[in-house]
Short mmCIF file of C-alpha atoms in Angstrom, two decimals:
data_model
loop_
_atom_site.label_atom_id
_atom_site.label_comp_id
_atom_site.label_asym_id
_atom_site.label_seq_id
_atom_site.Cartn_x
_atom_site.Cartn_y
_atom_site.Cartn_z
CA GLN A 1 -6.56 -3.35 -16.41
CA VAL A 2 -2.73 -1.98 -15.50
CA GLN A 3 0.18 -5.32 -14.30
CA LEU A 4 3.12 -3.14 -12.59
CA VAL A 5 6.54 -5.23 -12.97
CA GLN A 6 8.99 -4.44 -11.06
CA SER A 7 12.66 -4.72 -10.80
CA GLY A 8 14.60 -7.96 -9.19
CA ALA A 9 15.33 -8.03 -6.14
CA GLU A 10 18.98 -6.15 -5.19
CA VAL A 11 21.83 -6.14 -2.48
CA LYS A 12 24.00 -3.18 -1.70
CA THR A 13 26.20 -1.69 1.23
CA PRO A 14 25.56 0.51 3.65
CA GLY A 15 25.71 4.02 2.11
CA ALA A 16 25.02 2.92 -1.60
CA SER A 17 22.11 3.75 -3.68
CA VAL A 18 20.30 1.47 -5.76
CA ARG A 19 17.30 2.30 -8.73
CA ILE A 20 14.05 0.22 -8.31
CA SER A 21 11.52 0.28 -11.98
CA CYS A 22 8.58 -0.21 -11.95
CA LYS A 23 6.66 -0.60 -15.34
CA ALA A 24 3.23 -0.57 -16.96
CA HIS A 25 1.60 -3.44 -19.23
CA GLY A 26 -1.67 -2.41 -20.61
CA ASP A 27 -1.72 1.34 -19.88
CA THR A 28 0.75 4.14 -19.06
CA PHE A 29 1.15 6.46 -15.69
CA SER A 30 -0.09 9.15 -17.32
CA ASP A 31 -3.53 9.44 -16.19
CA SER A 32 -2.39 7.62 -12.21
CA ILE A 33 -0.16 9.10 -8.78
CA VAL A 34 2.37 5.80 -8.90
CA HIS A 35 2.64 5.50 -5.40
CA TRP A 36 6.49 3.23 -3.20
CA VAL A 37 5.25 1.89 -0.14
CA ARG A 38 7.69 0.38 1.50
CA GLN A 39 7.47 -2.92 3.86
CA ALA A 40 10.78 -4.10 6.07
CA PRO A 41 10.35 -7.57 7.64
CA GLY A 42 7.49 -8.57 9.19
CA GLN A 43 6.56 -4.54 9.85
CA ARG A 44 3.86 -2.11 8.55
CA LEU A 45 3.15 -0.75 4.85
CA GLU A 46 4.70 2.26 5.20
CA TRP A 47 4.39 4.86 2.54
CA VAL A 48 7.61 6.34 0.30
CA GLY A 49 6.73 9.27 -1.98
CA TRP A 50 4.69 8.51 -4.90
CA ILE A 51 4.36 10.43 -9.05
CA ASN A 52 2.09 12.12 -10.54
CA GLY A 53 2.86 9.64 -13.67
CA GLY A 54 1.13 13.40 -16.02
CA ASN A 55 3.06 15.47 -14.85
CA GLY A 56 5.70 14.08 -13.09
CA TYR A 57 4.94 15.59 -9.50
CA THR A 58 6.41 14.07 -6.36
CA LYS A 59 5.57 14.58 -2.75
CA TYR A 60 7.58 12.23 0.12
CA LEU A 61 8.18 10.71 3.15
CA GLN A 62 9.86 13.56 5.28
CA LYS A 63 12.11 11.28 6.49
CA LEU A 64 13.37 9.91 2.73
CA GLN A 65 13.32 13.41 1.63
CA ASP A 66 16.77 14.03 0.75
CA ARG A 67 17.32 10.51 -0.07
CA VAL A 68 14.41 9.32 -1.81
CA THR A 69 14.53 10.83 -6.06
CA ILE A 70 11.00 9.02 -7.35
CA SER A 71 11.33 10.06 -11.75
CA ARG A 72 8.81 8.77 -14.10
CA ASP A 73 10.42 7.85 -17.82
CA THR A 74 8.91 10.56 -21.38
CA SER A 75 6.27 7.87 -21.93
CA ALA A 76 5.32 7.91 -18.58
CA THR A 77 5.10 3.57 -18.79
CA THR A 78 7.68 3.39 -16.81
CA VAL A 79 8.76 4.65 -12.55
CA TYR A 80 11.73 4.40 -11.07
CA MET A 81 12.52 4.74 -7.65
CA ASP A 82 16.32 6.39 -6.59
CA LEU A 83 16.74 5.46 -2.72
CA SER A 84 20.84 6.59 -1.61
CA ARG A 85 23.25 6.17 1.24
CA LEU A 86 21.33 3.21 2.37
CA GLU A 87 21.12 2.32 5.80
CA SER A 88 20.62 -1.61 7.14
CA GLY A 89 17.36 -0.06 7.80
CA ASP A 90 15.95 0.69 5.07
CA THR A 91 15.77 -3.35 4.01
CA ALA A 92 12.37 -3.99 3.12
CA VAL A 93 10.44 -5.29 0.59
CA TYR A 94 9.38 -1.92 -1.87
CA PHE A 95 6.47 -2.14 -3.34
CA CYS A 96 5.01 0.63 -6.25
CA ALA A 97 1.10 0.71 -6.60
CA ASN A 98 -0.27 2.93 -8.88
CA SER A 99 -4.25 5.22 -7.89
CA THR A 100 -6.15 6.44 -11.44
CA PHE A 101 -6.75 10.50 -10.35
CA GLY A 102 -8.83 11.51 -7.74
CA SER A 103 -8.66 8.35 -6.47
CA SER A 104 -7.27 7.55 -2.63
CA SER A 105 -6.74 4.45 -2.90
CA ALA A 106 -4.08 2.01 -4.28
CA ASP A 107 -5.67 -0.21 -6.64
CA TYR A 108 -3.29 -2.29 -8.91
CA TRP A 109 0.61 -3.35 -7.20
CA GLY A 110 3.86 -4.50 -8.85
CA GLN A 111 5.08 -7.49 -7.41
CA GLY A 112 7.76 -6.56 -4.88
CA THR A 113 11.17 -5.54 -5.21
CA LEU A 114 13.20 -7.01 -2.07
CA VAL A 115 16.26 -4.60 -1.29
CA THR A 116 19.04 -6.22 1.55
CA VAL A 117 21.86 -3.63 2.99
CA SER A 118 23.74 -5.45 4.59
CA PRO A 119 27.68 -5.16 4.27
CA SER B 1 0.60 12.52 9.96
CA TYR B 2 -2.90 10.95 10.64
CA VAL B 3 -3.00 7.32 12.93
CA LEU B 4 -4.35 4.31 12.09
CA THR B 5 -4.51 1.73 14.97
CA GLN B 6 -5.36 -2.09 13.75
CA PRO B 7 -5.76 -5.08 16.51
CA PRO B 8 -2.65 -7.02 15.90
CA SER B 9 -3.97 -10.37 14.77
CA VAL B 10 -8.24 -11.89 15.15
CA SER B 11 -8.73 -15.60 15.26
CA VAL B 12 -11.75 -17.04 13.60
CA ALA B 13 -13.19 -20.85 12.77
CA PRO B 14 -14.28 -21.78 9.64
CA GLY B 15 -17.43 -20.59 8.17
CA LYS B 16 -17.54 -17.62 11.22
CA THR B 17 -17.79 -14.23 10.79
CA ALA B 18 -14.25 -12.45 11.04
CA THR B 19 -14.28 -8.63 12.12
CA PHE B 20 -11.27 -5.80 11.47
CA THR B 21 -11.20 -2.14 13.67
CA CYS B 22 -9.45 0.28 12.05
CA GLY B 23 -9.37 3.22 14.39
CA GLY B 24 -9.14 6.59 14.09
CA ASN B 25 -9.09 10.67 15.65
CA ASN B 26 -12.97 10.88 13.38
CA ILE B 27 -12.41 9.15 10.56
CA ARG B 28 -16.06 8.78 9.64
CA THR B 29 -15.17 11.86 7.73
CA LYS B 30 -11.98 9.82 5.73
CA SER B 31 -12.30 7.38 3.28
CA VAL B 32 -11.12 4.02 4.53
CA HIS B 33 -9.89 1.44 2.11
CA TRP B 34 -8.99 -2.55 3.08
CA TYR B 35 -6.00 -4.12 1.39
CA GLN B 36 -5.66 -8.18 2.11
CA GLN B 37 -1.88 -9.61 2.05
CA ASN B 38 -0.65 -12.72 1.77
CA PRO B 39 3.00 -13.38 2.55
CA GLY B 40 5.61 -12.80 0.40
CA GLN B 41 2.64 -11.26 -2.07
CA ALA B 42 1.78 -7.62 -2.56
CA PRO B 43 -1.60 -6.22 -1.02
CA VAL B 44 -4.85 -6.88 -3.28
CA LEU B 45 -7.15 -4.12 -2.62
CA VAL B 46 -10.71 -5.69 -1.24
CA ILE B 47 -12.70 -2.66 0.01
CA SER B 48 -12.37 0.86 -1.53
CA TYR B 49 -14.40 4.04 -0.17
CA ASP B 50 -15.35 2.67 3.38
CA VAL B 51 -18.05 -0.44 1.22
CA ASP B 52 -16.79 -0.57 -1.79
CA ARG B 53 -16.09 -4.50 -3.34
CA PRO B 54 -13.76 -3.85 -6.23
CA SER B 55 -14.27 -6.40 -9.17
CA GLY B 56 -13.50 -10.10 -7.98
CA ILE B 57 -14.13 -9.32 -4.75
CA PRO B 58 -16.42 -12.28 -3.35
CA GLU B 59 -19.55 -10.83 -1.45
CA ARG B 60 -18.10 -12.10 1.99
CA PHE B 61 -16.40 -8.96 2.39
CA SER B 62 -18.12 -5.79 3.56
CA GLY B 63 -16.73 -2.63 5.07
CA SER B 64 -18.57 0.37 6.96
CA ASN B 65 -16.87 3.37 8.54
CA SER B 66 -18.35 5.01 12.24
CA GLY B 67 -17.82 7.70 14.66
CA ASN B 68 -14.23 6.52 15.17
CA THR B 69 -13.98 3.24 14.08
CA ALA B 70 -14.49 1.73 10.57
CA THR B 71 -14.84 -1.70 9.94
CA LEU B 72 -14.46 -4.98 7.74
CA THR B 73 -15.78 -7.72 8.03
CA ILE B 74 -15.85 -11.62 6.31
CA THR B 75 -18.72 -13.41 6.04
CA ARG B 76 -17.89 -17.45 6.34
CA VAL B 77 -14.94 -17.07 6.68
CA GLU B 78 -12.72 -19.92 4.98
CA ALA B 79 -8.92 -21.44 5.30
CA GLY B 80 -8.07 -19.44 1.65
CA ASP B 81 -8.99 -16.06 4.00
CA GLU B 82 -6.12 -16.22 5.86
CA ALA B 83 -3.71 -13.42 5.35
CA ASP B 84 -2.70 -9.39 7.05
CA TYR B 85 -5.12 -7.28 6.43
CA TYR B 86 -4.76 -3.49 6.64
CA CYS B 87 -6.52 -0.29 6.40
CA GLN B 88 -5.51 3.05 4.82
CA VAL B 89 -7.19 6.33 4.58
CA TRP B 90 -5.39 9.48 2.54
CA ASP B 91 -4.00 12.18 4.81
CA SER B 92 -4.99 15.38 3.60
CA SER B 93 -2.94 17.31 5.37
CA GLY B 94 0.22 15.35 4.63
CA ASP B 95 -1.41 14.86 1.25
CA HIS B 96 -0.48 11.04 1.13
CA PRO B 97 -1.64 7.43 2.15
CA VAL B 98 -1.83 6.43 5.98
CA PHE B 99 -1.54 3.06 6.65
CA GLY B 100 -2.43 0.92 9.76
CA GLY B 101 -0.38 -2.05 11.63
CA GLY B 102 -2.15 -4.42 10.14
CA THR B 103 -4.42 -7.52 11.32
CA LYS B 104 -3.43 -10.92 10.99
CA LEU B 105 -6.36 -13.18 11.19
CA THR B 106 -5.47 -16.73 11.52
CA VAL B 107 -8.08 -19.41 10.27
CA LEU B 108 -8.56 -22.01 13.57
#
Protein backbone atom coordinates (compact mmCIF):
# COMPACT_ATOMS: atom_id res chain seq x y z
CA GLN A 1 0.00 0.00 0.00
CA VAL A 2 1.53 3.27 -1.09
CA GLN A 3 1.77 6.23 1.27
CA LEU A 4 1.80 9.74 -0.18
CA VAL A 5 3.66 12.44 1.74
CA GLN A 6 3.36 16.06 0.70
CA SER A 7 5.54 19.08 1.35
CA GLY A 8 4.70 21.63 4.00
CA ALA A 9 2.47 24.68 4.09
CA GLU A 10 3.31 27.72 1.98
CA VAL A 11 2.49 31.40 2.31
CA LYS A 12 2.83 33.45 -0.85
CA THR A 13 2.04 36.94 -2.06
CA PRO A 14 -0.18 37.55 -5.10
CA GLY A 15 1.70 37.11 -8.35
CA ALA A 16 4.24 34.69 -6.87
CA SER A 17 4.67 31.01 -7.73
CA VAL A 18 4.54 27.91 -5.56
CA ARG A 19 5.81 24.35 -5.93
CA ILE A 20 4.29 21.49 -3.94
CA SER A 21 5.71 17.98 -3.89
CA CYS A 22 4.13 14.58 -3.35
CA LYS A 23 6.43 11.67 -2.56
CA ALA A 24 5.45 8.01 -2.77
CA HIS A 25 6.61 5.67 -0.02
CA GLY A 26 6.33 1.95 -0.57
CA ASP A 27 5.93 2.14 -4.33
CA THR A 28 6.56 4.35 -7.33
CA PHE A 29 4.16 6.28 -9.53
CA SER A 30 5.23 4.42 -12.68
CA ASP A 31 1.95 2.45 -12.80
CA SER A 32 -0.26 5.28 -11.60
CA ILE A 33 -2.11 8.40 -12.51
CA VAL A 34 -1.42 11.10 -9.92
CA HIS A 35 -4.05 13.75 -9.43
CA TRP A 36 -3.87 17.11 -7.75
CA VAL A 37 -7.12 18.18 -6.09
CA ARG A 38 -7.65 21.42 -4.18
CA GLN A 39 -10.15 22.53 -1.59
CA ALA A 40 -10.68 26.17 -0.75
CA PRO A 41 -11.84 26.91 2.82
CA GLY A 42 -15.33 25.49 3.31
CA GLN A 43 -15.62 24.56 -0.35
CA ARG A 44 -15.90 21.41 -2.43
CA LEU A 45 -13.07 19.32 -3.83
CA GLU A 46 -11.85 20.67 -7.17
CA TRP A 47 -9.68 18.64 -9.54
CA VAL A 48 -6.63 20.61 -10.74
CA GLY A 49 -4.80 18.19 -13.02
CA TRP A 50 -3.24 14.78 -13.41
CA ILE A 51 -0.02 13.23 -14.64
CA ASN A 52 0.61 9.76 -16.01
CA GLY A 53 3.45 8.54 -13.80
CA GLY A 54 4.68 6.22 -16.54
CA ASN A 55 4.99 8.49 -19.56
CA GLY A 56 4.58 11.97 -18.02
CA TYR A 57 1.49 12.93 -20.01
CA THR A 58 -0.53 15.63 -18.27
CA LYS A 59 -4.06 17.00 -18.26
CA TYR A 60 -5.15 20.23 -16.56
CA LEU A 61 -8.29 22.01 -15.46
CA GLN A 62 -9.00 24.34 -18.33
CA LYS A 63 -9.23 27.52 -16.26
CA LEU A 64 -5.79 26.86 -14.74
CA GLN A 65 -4.12 25.55 -17.86
CA ASP A 66 -1.88 28.58 -18.39
CA ARG A 67 -0.73 28.71 -14.76
CA VAL A 68 -0.29 25.09 -13.61
CA THR A 69 2.39 22.54 -14.42
CA ILE A 70 2.56 19.00 -13.06
CA SER A 71 5.78 17.03 -13.41
CA ARG A 72 7.57 14.01 -11.99
CA ASP A 73 11.14 13.12 -11.19
CA THR A 74 13.01 10.55 -13.25
CA SER A 75 12.63 7.87 -10.60
CA ALA A 76 8.83 8.39 -10.61
CA THR A 77 8.75 8.58 -6.81
CA THR A 78 7.94 12.29 -6.54
CA VAL A 79 5.37 14.38 -8.37
CA TYR A 80 5.37 18.17 -8.35
CA MET A 81 2.72 20.79 -8.91
CA ASP A 82 3.77 24.30 -9.87
CA LEU A 83 1.22 27.10 -9.78
CA SER A 84 2.23 30.54 -11.03
CA ARG A 85 0.77 34.06 -10.88
CA LEU A 86 -0.98 33.21 -7.64
CA GLU A 87 -4.26 34.90 -6.78
CA SER A 88 -6.22 35.06 -3.54
CA GLY A 89 -8.64 32.53 -5.03
CA ASP A 90 -5.83 29.97 -5.10
CA THR A 91 -5.78 29.83 -1.31
CA ALA A 92 -6.66 26.22 -0.59
CA VAL A 93 -5.47 22.87 0.68
CA TYR A 94 -3.90 20.98 -2.20
CA PHE A 95 -4.04 17.18 -2.13
CA CYS A 96 -2.26 14.66 -4.31
CA ALA A 97 -3.99 11.35 -4.89
CA ASN A 98 -3.18 8.35 -7.02
CA SER A 99 -5.12 5.92 -9.15
CA THR A 100 -3.79 2.74 -10.68
CA PHE A 101 -3.95 2.64 -14.47
CA GLY A 102 -7.49 1.96 -15.61
CA SER A 103 -9.06 3.01 -12.34
CA SER A 104 -11.33 6.05 -12.17
CA SER A 105 -11.20 6.35 -8.37
CA ALA A 106 -8.56 8.08 -6.26
CA ASP A 107 -7.38 5.28 -4.05
CA TYR A 108 -4.72 6.90 -1.85
CA TRP A 109 -4.36 10.53 -0.82
CA GLY A 110 -1.61 12.68 0.56
CA GLN A 111 -2.15 14.59 3.79
CA GLY A 112 -2.71 17.91 2.03
CA THR A 113 -0.67 21.12 1.74
CA LEU A 114 -2.15 24.48 2.69
CA VAL A 115 -1.25 27.27 0.29
CA THR A 116 -2.15 30.73 1.51
CA VAL A 117 -2.02 33.67 -0.88
CA SER A 118 -2.06 36.95 0.98
CA PRO A 119 -0.61 40.45 0.39
CA SER B 1 -18.45 19.27 -17.87
CA TYR B 2 -20.52 16.64 -16.10
CA VAL B 3 -22.35 17.97 -13.03
CA LEU B 4 -23.00 16.06 -9.79
CA THR B 5 -25.56 17.34 -7.31
CA GLN B 6 -25.54 16.47 -3.61
CA PRO B 7 -27.73 17.84 -0.80
CA PRO B 8 -25.68 20.00 1.56
CA SER B 9 -26.61 18.18 4.76
CA VAL B 10 -28.06 15.04 6.27
CA SER B 11 -28.90 14.52 9.94
CA VAL B 12 -29.52 11.18 11.61
CA ALA B 13 -29.70 9.77 15.11
CA PRO B 14 -27.12 7.23 16.28
CA GLY B 15 -28.05 3.68 15.31
CA LYS B 16 -30.24 4.81 12.44
CA THR B 17 -29.55 4.74 8.69
CA ALA B 18 -28.05 7.67 6.76
CA THR B 19 -28.70 7.98 3.05
CA PHE B 20 -26.69 10.23 0.72
CA THR B 21 -27.76 10.94 -2.83
CA CYS B 22 -25.69 12.01 -5.81
CA GLY B 23 -27.60 13.19 -8.86
CA GLY B 24 -26.32 13.30 -12.41
CA ASN B 25 -27.66 12.96 -15.92
CA ASN B 26 -27.99 9.23 -16.60
CA ILE B 27 -25.48 8.57 -13.82
CA ARG B 28 -26.30 4.86 -13.98
CA THR B 29 -23.99 4.69 -17.01
CA LYS B 30 -21.04 5.88 -14.94
CA SER B 31 -19.03 4.37 -12.10
CA VAL B 32 -19.56 6.32 -8.90
CA HIS B 33 -17.03 6.58 -6.09
CA TRP B 34 -17.67 7.91 -2.58
CA TYR B 35 -15.23 9.57 -0.19
CA GLN B 36 -15.44 10.39 3.50
CA GLN B 37 -13.62 13.52 4.66
CA ASN B 38 -13.18 14.40 8.30
CA PRO B 39 -12.40 18.02 9.19
CA GLY B 40 -8.81 18.95 8.41
CA GLN B 41 -8.06 15.57 6.87
CA ALA B 42 -7.71 14.08 3.41
CA PRO B 43 -10.61 12.25 1.80
CA VAL B 44 -10.80 8.48 2.22
CA LEU B 45 -12.34 6.22 -0.41
CA VAL B 46 -15.26 4.34 1.17
CA ILE B 47 -17.12 3.00 -1.89
CA SER B 48 -15.71 2.47 -5.38
CA TYR B 49 -17.41 1.42 -8.62
CA ASP B 50 -20.89 1.98 -7.20
CA VAL B 51 -20.86 -0.90 -4.71
CA ASP B 52 -17.31 -2.02 -3.79
CA ARG B 53 -15.91 -1.49 -0.31
CA PRO B 54 -12.15 -1.03 -0.11
CA SER B 55 -10.29 -3.03 2.47
CA GLY B 56 -10.90 -1.74 5.99
CA ILE B 57 -14.24 -0.06 5.27
CA PRO B 58 -17.03 -1.45 7.51
CA GLU B 59 -19.89 -3.44 6.02
CA ARG B 60 -22.22 -0.71 7.30
CA PHE B 61 -21.23 1.28 4.19
CA SER B 62 -22.92 0.34 0.93
CA GLY B 63 -23.67 1.92 -2.41
CA SER B 64 -26.04 1.69 -5.33
CA ASN B 65 -26.54 3.43 -8.67
CA SER B 66 -29.66 3.63 -10.79
CA GLY B 67 -31.26 6.03 -13.21
CA ASN B 68 -30.13 9.58 -12.43
CA THR B 69 -29.18 8.96 -8.79
CA ALA B 70 -26.40 7.15 -7.00
CA THR B 71 -26.77 6.43 -3.29
CA LEU B 72 -24.43 5.85 -0.36
CA THR B 73 -26.01 4.22 2.67
CA ILE B 74 -24.57 3.98 6.15
CA THR B 75 -26.46 1.69 8.52
CA ARG B 76 -26.20 1.75 12.32
CA VAL B 77 -24.69 5.22 12.22
CA GLU B 78 -22.09 6.06 14.84
CA ALA B 79 -20.81 9.40 16.11
CA GLY B 80 -17.52 8.69 14.35
CA ASP B 81 -19.28 8.69 10.98
CA GLU B 82 -19.85 12.43 11.25
CA ALA B 83 -18.00 13.88 8.26
CA ASP B 84 -18.42 15.26 4.75
CA TYR B 85 -19.21 12.76 2.01
CA TYR B 86 -18.36 13.39 -1.64
CA CYS B 87 -19.35 11.47 -4.75
CA GLN B 88 -17.12 11.37 -7.81
CA VAL B 89 -17.31 10.13 -11.38
CA TRP B 90 -14.99 10.28 -14.36
CA ASP B 91 -15.96 12.84 -16.99
CA SER B 92 -15.06 10.95 -20.13
CA SER B 93 -15.47 13.97 -22.39
CA GLY B 94 -13.01 16.05 -20.38
CA ASP B 95 -10.91 13.07 -19.29
CA HIS B 96 -10.83 14.04 -15.64
CA PRO B 97 -12.62 13.32 -12.35
CA VAL B 98 -15.60 15.39 -11.24
CA PHE B 99 -16.73 15.76 -7.63
CA GLY B 100 -20.12 16.55 -6.18
CA GLY B 101 -20.52 19.43 -3.77
CA GLY B 102 -20.44 17.16 -0.74
CA THR B 103 -22.95 16.35 1.99
CA LYS B 104 -22.26 17.02 5.65
CA LEU B 105 -23.46 14.25 7.96
CA THR B 106 -24.54 15.35 11.42
CA VAL B 107 -25.12 12.65 14.01
CA LEU B 108 -27.73 13.97 16.41
